[in-house]
mmCIF file of C-alpha atoms and ligand atoms in Angstrom:
data_model
loop_
_atom_site.group_PDB
_atom_site.id
_atom_site.type_symbol
_atom_site.label_atom_id
_atom_site.label_comp_id
_atom_site.label_asym_id
_atom_site.label_seq_id
_atom_site.Cartn_x
_atom_site.Cartn_y
_atom_site.Cartn_z
ATOM 1 C CA MET A 16 -1.410 -58.042 21.845
ATOM 2 C CA SER A 17 0.255 -55.101 23.533
ATOM 3 C CA ARG A 18 2.030 -54.390 20.278
ATOM 4 C CA PHE A 19 -1.348 -54.105 18.517
ATOM 5 C CA PHE A 20 -2.472 -51.385 20.895
ATOM 6 C CA THR A 21 0.795 -49.527 20.442
ATOM 7 C CA PHE A 22 0.232 -49.410 16.699
ATOM 8 C CA THR A 23 -3.370 -48.312 17.160
ATOM 9 C CA THR A 24 -2.357 -45.422 19.368
ATOM 10 C CA VAL A 25 0.253 -44.236 16.904
ATOM 11 C CA GLY A 26 -2.305 -44.322 14.093
ATOM 12 C CA LEU A 27 -4.837 -42.220 15.973
ATOM 13 C CA LEU A 28 -2.193 -39.749 17.083
ATOM 14 C CA ALA A 29 -1.163 -39.264 13.473
ATOM 15 C CA LEU A 30 -4.762 -38.493 12.509
ATOM 16 C CA GLY A 31 -5.090 -36.045 15.364
ATOM 17 C CA THR A 32 -1.994 -34.223 14.184
ATOM 18 C CA VAL A 33 -3.437 -33.823 10.690
ATOM 19 C CA PHE A 34 -6.622 -32.224 11.991
ATOM 20 C CA GLY A 35 -4.774 -30.121 14.519
ATOM 21 C CA SER A 36 -2.533 -28.448 11.929
ATOM 22 C CA GLY A 37 -5.569 -27.547 9.826
ATOM 23 C CA GLU A 38 -7.070 -25.638 12.714
ATOM 24 C CA VAL A 39 -4.145 -23.265 13.197
ATOM 25 C CA ALA A 40 -5.582 -20.540 11.012
ATOM 26 C CA THR A 41 -9.202 -19.465 11.261
ATOM 27 C CA ALA A 42 -11.196 -17.202 8.969
ATOM 28 C CA VAL A 43 -11.484 -13.619 10.135
ATOM 29 C CA SER A 44 -14.947 -12.181 10.833
ATOM 30 C CA PHE A 45 -16.071 -9.134 8.901
ATOM 31 C CA GLY A 46 -17.664 -6.261 10.769
ATOM 32 C CA PRO A 47 -21.358 -5.326 10.500
ATOM 33 C CA SER A 48 -22.444 -3.798 7.208
ATOM 34 C CA SER A 49 -22.108 -0.045 6.750
ATOM 35 C CA GLU A 50 -23.045 2.383 3.975
ATOM 36 C CA GLU A 51 -19.929 1.245 2.119
ATOM 37 C CA LYS A 52 -20.139 -1.851 -0.033
ATOM 38 C CA SER A 53 -18.693 -4.958 1.575
ATOM 39 C CA LEU A 54 -15.666 -6.744 0.154
ATOM 40 C CA GLN A 55 -18.037 -9.531 -0.904
ATOM 41 C CA GLU A 56 -20.277 -7.089 -2.787
ATOM 42 C CA LEU A 57 -17.290 -5.412 -4.428
ATOM 43 C CA LEU A 58 -15.824 -8.712 -5.634
ATOM 44 C CA ASP A 59 -19.221 -9.979 -6.780
ATOM 45 C CA ALA A 60 -19.664 -6.785 -8.827
ATOM 46 C CA ILE A 61 -16.456 -7.415 -10.819
ATOM 47 C CA THR A 62 -17.050 -11.169 -11.247
ATOM 48 C CA VAL A 63 -18.118 -11.535 -14.872
ATOM 49 C CA ASP A 64 -17.979 -15.330 -15.155
ATOM 50 C CA GLY A 65 -17.503 -18.430 -13.017
ATOM 51 C CA PRO A 66 -18.083 -18.952 -9.298
ATOM 52 C CA LYS A 67 -18.070 -15.989 -6.954
ATOM 53 C CA ILE A 68 -15.185 -15.615 -4.527
ATOM 54 C CA ASP A 69 -16.350 -16.543 -1.024
ATOM 55 C CA THR A 70 -14.737 -13.852 1.131
ATOM 56 C CA VAL A 71 -15.238 -15.856 4.327
ATOM 57 C CA ASN A 72 -14.476 -19.426 3.346
ATOM 58 C CA ALA A 73 -11.821 -18.779 0.672
ATOM 59 C CA GLN A 74 -9.477 -16.941 3.033
ATOM 60 C CA THR A 75 -5.940 -18.315 3.076
ATOM 61 C CA GLY A 76 -3.392 -18.072 5.863
ATOM 62 C CA PHE A 77 -0.605 -16.926 3.541
ATOM 63 C CA ASP A 78 1.482 -13.972 4.669
ATOM 64 C CA LEU A 79 4.873 -14.134 2.928
ATOM 65 C CA PHE A 80 5.533 -14.534 -0.787
ATOM 66 C CA THR A 81 8.257 -14.771 -3.374
ATOM 67 C CA ASN A 82 8.412 -14.279 -7.131
ATOM 68 C CA THR A 83 7.674 -16.951 -9.724
ATOM 69 C CA ALA A 84 10.099 -17.904 -12.503
ATOM 70 C CA SER A 85 9.688 -14.676 -14.452
ATOM 71 C CA SER A 86 11.275 -12.821 -11.499
ATOM 72 C CA GLY A 87 8.743 -10.076 -11.955
ATOM 73 C CA SER A 88 5.327 -9.398 -10.483
ATOM 74 C CA VAL A 89 2.472 -7.093 -11.383
ATOM 75 C CA ALA A 90 0.078 -5.465 -8.938
ATOM 76 C CA THR A 91 -3.222 -3.916 -9.977
ATOM 77 C CA PHE A 92 -5.139 -1.545 -7.739
ATOM 78 C CA MET A 93 -8.692 -2.882 -7.195
ATOM 79 C CA PHE A 94 -10.585 -0.963 -4.482
ATOM 80 C CA GLU A 95 -10.045 1.656 -1.813
ATOM 81 C CA LEU A 96 -13.096 2.461 0.332
ATOM 82 C CA THR A 97 -11.871 4.515 3.257
ATOM 83 C CA SER A 98 -11.636 8.106 4.412
ATOM 84 C CA LYS A 99 -7.849 7.645 4.213
ATOM 85 C CA ALA A 100 -7.864 6.980 0.462
ATOM 86 C CA SER A 101 -5.783 10.053 -0.392
ATOM 87 C CA ILE A 102 -3.003 9.160 2.065
ATOM 88 C CA SER A 103 -2.861 5.367 2.229
ATOM 89 C CA LYS A 104 0.212 3.688 0.773
ATOM 90 C CA PHE A 105 0.603 0.067 -0.243
ATOM 91 C CA GLY A 106 3.714 -1.956 -0.921
ATOM 92 C CA ILE A 107 5.927 -4.927 -0.167
ATOM 93 C CA TYR A 108 8.339 -5.304 2.753
ATOM 94 C CA ASN A 109 11.197 -7.727 3.271
ATOM 95 C CA GLN A 110 12.110 -9.703 6.353
ATOM 96 C CA SER A 111 14.299 -6.864 7.640
ATOM 97 C CA GLY A 112 11.191 -4.685 7.593
ATOM 98 C CA VAL A 113 12.387 -2.546 4.657
ATOM 99 C CA LYS A 114 9.422 -1.188 2.691
ATOM 100 C CA ALA A 115 9.178 -0.801 -1.079
ATOM 101 C CA GLN A 116 6.140 1.231 -2.098
ATOM 102 C CA LEU A 117 3.914 0.144 -4.998
ATOM 103 C CA PHE A 118 1.077 2.640 -4.635
ATOM 104 C CA GLY A 119 0.885 6.048 -2.983
ATOM 105 C CA GLY A 120 -1.980 8.220 -1.888
ATOM 106 C CA SER A 121 -2.659 9.540 -5.397
ATOM 107 C CA ASN A 122 -3.100 6.049 -6.856
ATOM 108 C CA ASP A 123 -6.538 4.524 -7.294
ATOM 109 C CA VAL A 124 -8.453 1.857 -9.191
ATOM 110 C CA SER A 125 -6.834 0.378 -12.339
ATOM 111 C CA ASP A 126 -3.354 1.740 -11.572
ATOM 112 C CA GLY A 127 -0.552 -0.782 -12.013
ATOM 113 C CA ALA A 128 2.832 -1.481 -10.451
ATOM 114 C CA THR A 129 5.476 -3.779 -11.896
ATOM 115 C CA VAL A 130 8.113 -5.240 -9.579
ATOM 116 C CA ASN A 131 11.333 -6.640 -11.048
ATOM 117 C CA PHE A 132 13.406 -8.895 -8.798
ATOM 118 C CA LEU A 133 16.973 -8.619 -10.039
ATOM 119 C CA GLY A 134 19.768 -11.168 -9.658
ATOM 120 C CA ASN A 135 21.832 -8.830 -7.442
ATOM 121 C CA GLY A 136 19.017 -8.630 -4.906
ATOM 122 C CA ASN A 137 17.851 -5.216 -6.040
ATOM 123 C CA VAL A 138 14.201 -4.549 -6.786
ATOM 124 C CA THR A 139 12.842 -1.952 -9.165
ATOM 125 C CA ILE A 140 9.251 -0.838 -8.978
ATOM 126 C CA SER A 141 7.544 1.097 -11.738
ATOM 127 C CA THR A 142 4.096 2.475 -11.000
ATOM 128 C CA ILE A 143 1.746 3.788 -13.663
ATOM 129 C CA GLY A 144 -1.597 5.483 -13.147
ATOM 130 C CA PHE A 145 -4.403 4.671 -15.556
ATOM 131 C CA PRO A 146 -7.926 6.010 -15.987
ATOM 132 C CA PRO A 147 -10.499 5.914 -14.530
ATOM 133 C CA GLY A 148 -9.682 8.118 -11.601
ATOM 134 C CA ASN A 149 -6.329 9.693 -10.953
ATOM 135 C CA ALA A 150 -3.551 9.105 -13.441
ATOM 136 C CA PRO A 151 -0.409 10.312 -11.671
ATOM 137 C CA SER A 152 2.880 10.482 -13.573
ATOM 138 C CA PRO A 153 4.747 7.169 -13.874
ATOM 139 C CA SER A 154 7.511 6.558 -11.357
ATOM 140 C CA ILE A 155 10.446 4.149 -11.190
ATOM 141 C CA THR A 156 12.246 3.434 -7.919
ATOM 142 C CA THR A 157 15.097 1.026 -7.136
ATOM 143 C CA TYR A 158 15.507 -0.623 -3.731
ATOM 144 C CA THR A 159 19.030 -1.975 -3.202
ATOM 145 C CA GLY A 160 19.461 -5.422 -1.663
ATOM 146 C CA PHE A 161 15.758 -5.913 -1.056
ATOM 147 C CA GLY A 162 15.738 -9.615 -1.936
ATOM 148 C CA ASN A 163 12.752 -11.615 -3.122
ATOM 149 C CA VAL A 164 10.888 -12.750 -0.011
ATOM 150 C CA PHE A 165 8.236 -10.278 0.964
ATOM 151 C CA GLY A 166 4.925 -9.544 2.603
ATOM 152 C CA PHE A 167 2.518 -6.700 1.896
ATOM 153 C CA TYR A 168 1.846 -3.594 3.958
ATOM 154 C CA ILE A 169 -0.590 -0.718 4.165
ATOM 155 C CA GLU A 170 0.642 2.559 5.614
ATOM 156 C CA THR A 171 -1.598 5.326 6.906
ATOM 157 C CA GLU A 172 -0.500 8.533 8.599
ATOM 158 C CA GLN A 173 -0.268 6.892 12.012
ATOM 159 C CA GLU A 174 0.731 3.320 11.445
ATOM 160 C CA THR A 175 1.738 0.465 9.187
ATOM 161 C CA PHE A 176 0.033 -2.903 9.089
ATOM 162 C CA TYR A 177 1.570 -6.051 7.642
ATOM 163 C CA THR A 178 0.335 -9.336 6.214
ATOM 164 C CA GLN A 179 2.354 -11.075 8.954
ATOM 165 C CA ASN A 180 0.161 -10.694 12.034
ATOM 166 C CA SER A 181 3.211 -10.988 14.275
ATOM 167 C CA ARG A 182 4.401 -7.577 13.008
ATOM 168 C CA ASN A 183 1.125 -5.883 13.979
ATOM 169 C CA PRO A 184 0.246 -4.559 17.461
ATOM 170 C CA ASN A 185 -1.173 -7.370 19.619
ATOM 171 C CA GLY A 186 -0.632 -9.763 16.687
ATOM 172 C CA SER A 187 -3.738 -8.332 15.053
ATOM 173 C CA GLN A 188 -4.796 -9.695 11.654
ATOM 174 C CA GLN A 189 -5.173 -6.703 9.312
ATOM 175 C CA ALA A 190 -5.304 -8.408 5.910
ATOM 176 C CA VAL A 191 -7.216 -11.213 4.235
ATOM 177 C CA ILE A 192 -5.695 -12.941 1.211
ATOM 178 C CA TYR A 193 -7.417 -14.957 -1.518
ATOM 179 C CA GLN A 194 -5.731 -17.192 -4.089
ATOM 180 C CA GLY A 195 -6.976 -17.506 -7.659
ATOM 181 C CA ASN A 196 -9.103 -20.581 -8.422
ATOM 182 C CA ASN A 197 -8.517 -20.788 -12.222
ATOM 183 C CA GLN A 198 -12.289 -20.488 -12.687
ATOM 184 C CA THR A 199 -13.534 -17.046 -11.728
ATOM 185 C CA THR A 200 -13.245 -14.290 -14.325
ATOM 186 C CA LEU A 201 -12.724 -10.832 -12.845
ATOM 187 C CA GLN A 202 -12.855 -7.474 -14.538
ATOM 188 C CA ILE A 203 -11.243 -4.666 -12.598
ATOM 189 C CA GLN A 204 -12.625 -1.255 -13.528
ATOM 190 C CA GLY A 205 -10.662 0.111 -16.500
ATOM 191 C CA ARG A 206 -9.063 -3.275 -17.277
ATOM 192 C CA GLN A 207 -9.799 -6.211 -19.563
ATOM 193 C CA PRO A 208 -11.496 -9.221 -17.954
ATOM 194 C CA GLY A 209 -9.281 -12.191 -17.071
ATOM 195 C CA VAL A 210 -9.331 -15.501 -15.224
ATOM 196 C CA PHE A 211 -8.256 -15.305 -11.573
ATOM 197 C CA THR A 212 -5.418 -17.838 -11.849
ATOM 198 C CA ASP A 213 -3.642 -19.624 -9.027
ATOM 199 C CA ASN A 214 -0.510 -17.484 -9.243
ATOM 200 C CA GLU A 215 -2.691 -14.465 -8.514
ATOM 201 C CA PHE A 216 -3.674 -13.246 -5.065
ATOM 202 C CA ILE A 217 -6.052 -10.611 -3.770
ATOM 203 C CA ILE A 218 -4.580 -8.721 -0.819
ATOM 204 C CA ALA A 219 -7.349 -6.928 1.127
ATOM 205 C CA PHE A 220 -6.411 -4.631 4.023
ATOM 206 C CA GLU A 221 -8.262 -3.178 6.990
ATOM 207 C CA ASP A 222 -6.669 0.187 7.825
ATOM 208 C CA LEU A 223 -7.661 0.551 11.501
ATOM 209 C CA LEU A 224 -6.222 -1.618 14.267
ATOM 210 C CA ARG A 225 -8.676 -4.442 14.951
ATOM 211 C CA SER A 226 -7.361 -5.559 18.336
ATOM 212 C CA ILE A 227 -8.819 -2.489 20.112
ATOM 213 C CA PRO A 228 -12.571 -3.084 20.651
ATOM 214 C CA GLY A 229 -14.701 -0.650 18.640
ATOM 215 C CA ASN A 230 -11.695 0.861 16.861
ATOM 216 C CA SER A 231 -12.157 -0.813 13.486
ATOM 217 C CA ASP A 232 -15.073 -1.732 11.241
ATOM 218 C CA SER A 233 -13.170 -4.795 9.931
ATOM 219 C CA ASP A 234 -14.521 -4.330 6.399
ATOM 220 C CA PHE A 235 -11.181 -5.253 4.753
ATOM 221 C CA GLN A 236 -11.858 -3.149 1.660
ATOM 222 C CA ASP A 237 -9.841 -0.094 2.724
ATOM 223 C CA LEU A 238 -7.159 -0.955 0.161
ATOM 224 C CA VAL A 239 -7.408 -4.019 -2.063
ATOM 225 C CA VAL A 240 -4.841 -5.065 -4.651
ATOM 226 C CA LEU A 241 -4.559 -7.977 -7.091
ATOM 227 C CA VAL A 242 -0.991 -9.293 -7.369
ATOM 228 C CA GLU A 243 0.128 -11.786 -9.988
ATOM 229 C CA SER A 244 3.206 -13.947 -10.568
ATOM 230 C CA ILE A 245 3.848 -14.567 -6.896
ATOM 231 C CA LYS A 246 3.700 -17.675 -4.751
ATOM 232 C CA PRO A 247 3.511 -18.207 -0.970
ATOM 233 C CA THR A 248 6.733 -19.169 0.788
ATOM 234 C CA SER A 249 4.839 -21.488 3.140
ATOM 235 C CA ALA A 250 1.825 -23.756 2.907
ATOM 236 C CA ILE A 251 -0.229 -22.590 5.858
ATOM 237 C CA ALA A 252 -3.447 -22.035 3.948
ATOM 238 C CA ILE A 253 -6.739 -22.896 5.601
ATOM 239 C CA PRO A 254 -7.413 -26.323 4.036
ATOM 240 C CA GLU A 255 -10.451 -26.694 1.851
ATOM 241 C CA PRO A 256 -12.879 -29.470 2.782
ATOM 242 C CA GLY A 257 -11.532 -31.582 -0.101
ATOM 243 C CA THR A 258 -7.996 -31.306 1.234
ATOM 244 C CA ALA A 259 -9.057 -32.424 4.695
ATOM 245 C CA ASN A 260 -10.893 -35.400 3.214
ATOM 246 C CA THR A 261 -7.842 -36.409 1.231
ATOM 247 C CA LEU A 262 -5.683 -36.241 4.333
ATOM 248 C CA LEU A 263 -8.272 -38.218 6.267
ATOM 249 C CA ALA A 264 -8.396 -40.892 3.580
ATOM 250 C CA PHE A 265 -4.605 -41.025 3.523
ATOM 251 C CA GLY A 266 -4.471 -41.289 7.291
ATOM 252 C CA LEU A 267 -7.033 -44.099 7.378
ATOM 253 C CA GLY A 268 -5.204 -45.852 4.557
ATOM 254 C CA SER A 269 -1.958 -45.770 6.491
ATOM 255 C CA PHE A 270 -3.772 -46.972 9.571
ATOM 256 C CA ALA A 271 -5.316 -49.895 7.696
ATOM 257 C CA LEU A 272 -1.926 -50.838 6.288
ATOM 258 C CA MET A 273 -0.435 -50.805 9.755
ATOM 259 C CA LEU A 274 -3.175 -53.084 11.045
ATOM 260 C CA LYS A 275 -2.712 -55.436 8.108
ATOM 261 C CA GLY A 276 1.018 -55.574 8.733
ATOM 262 C CA GLN A 277 0.403 -56.227 12.389
ATOM 263 C CA ARG A 278 -2.053 -59.042 11.688
ATOM 264 C CA ARG A 279 0.511 -60.741 9.476
ATOM 265 C CA LYS A 280 3.020 -60.521 12.274
ATOM 266 C CA LEU A 281 0.575 -62.078 14.706
ATOM 267 C CA GLU A 282 -0.244 -64.872 12.263
ATOM 268 C CA SER A 283 3.394 -65.668 11.497
HETATM 269 CA CA1 CA B 3 -13.767 0.789 4.356
HETATM 270 CA CA1 CA B 4 -6.701 5.024 -11.906
HETATM 271 CA CA1 CA B 5 -12.086 -0.409 7.447
#
């Protein structure tokens, strides 16, 4: 009989662990509305088909990425609603903290950056400006030994914020990231419409430090970029309800099996 209780305890502990890991990351709260359009309104306005992206509940906990099999990635500039628009820079950084810029202050909506991850560890980035808005001259830059594991950063005149909260002052979260759902069709201004596929991610930055009360409006539309042909290096996304249910069902299934096995032992 004591053995039965031991098994029961193990089963419940396992379930508790499943729920606990899902609660590690929590969705960030957006600030009160201002005269600027919210990230939700901006994304809704470019959604031409399929379900709208839920900016609160679709947040992932991803912060580091790598390339997919093509060893190249493409970033498309989506929005930039901030007084710092003419100075903000956006790019990728590696785990040594080395930055590789994709967009500079003169870039704006529709501009594109292509990142090639080369076998020798070098990275080349070519950035092209397209109408509407500014169309700065194309640029190509090589970063030696950059590697292919990276996060994203925004750089203003005073500071740099990273997708890894641990690199930000006070561990502040300065970016929200959404993964494509293979259903929603988006049309970025100046671009053809296309399905938001699951190897595509929207990286949306807040450009003022959020950990100081009253310092930031937390609107997360200060610089927003769509990046394709990347994948997260870890699976720390906030689980969707369906995922949690699956885990719960699996956990209960295991538990039932354990009980069944135990009953056989008792009978034998
Ligand atoms: Ca803003
Ligand atoms: Ca442009
Ligand atoms: Ca802001």
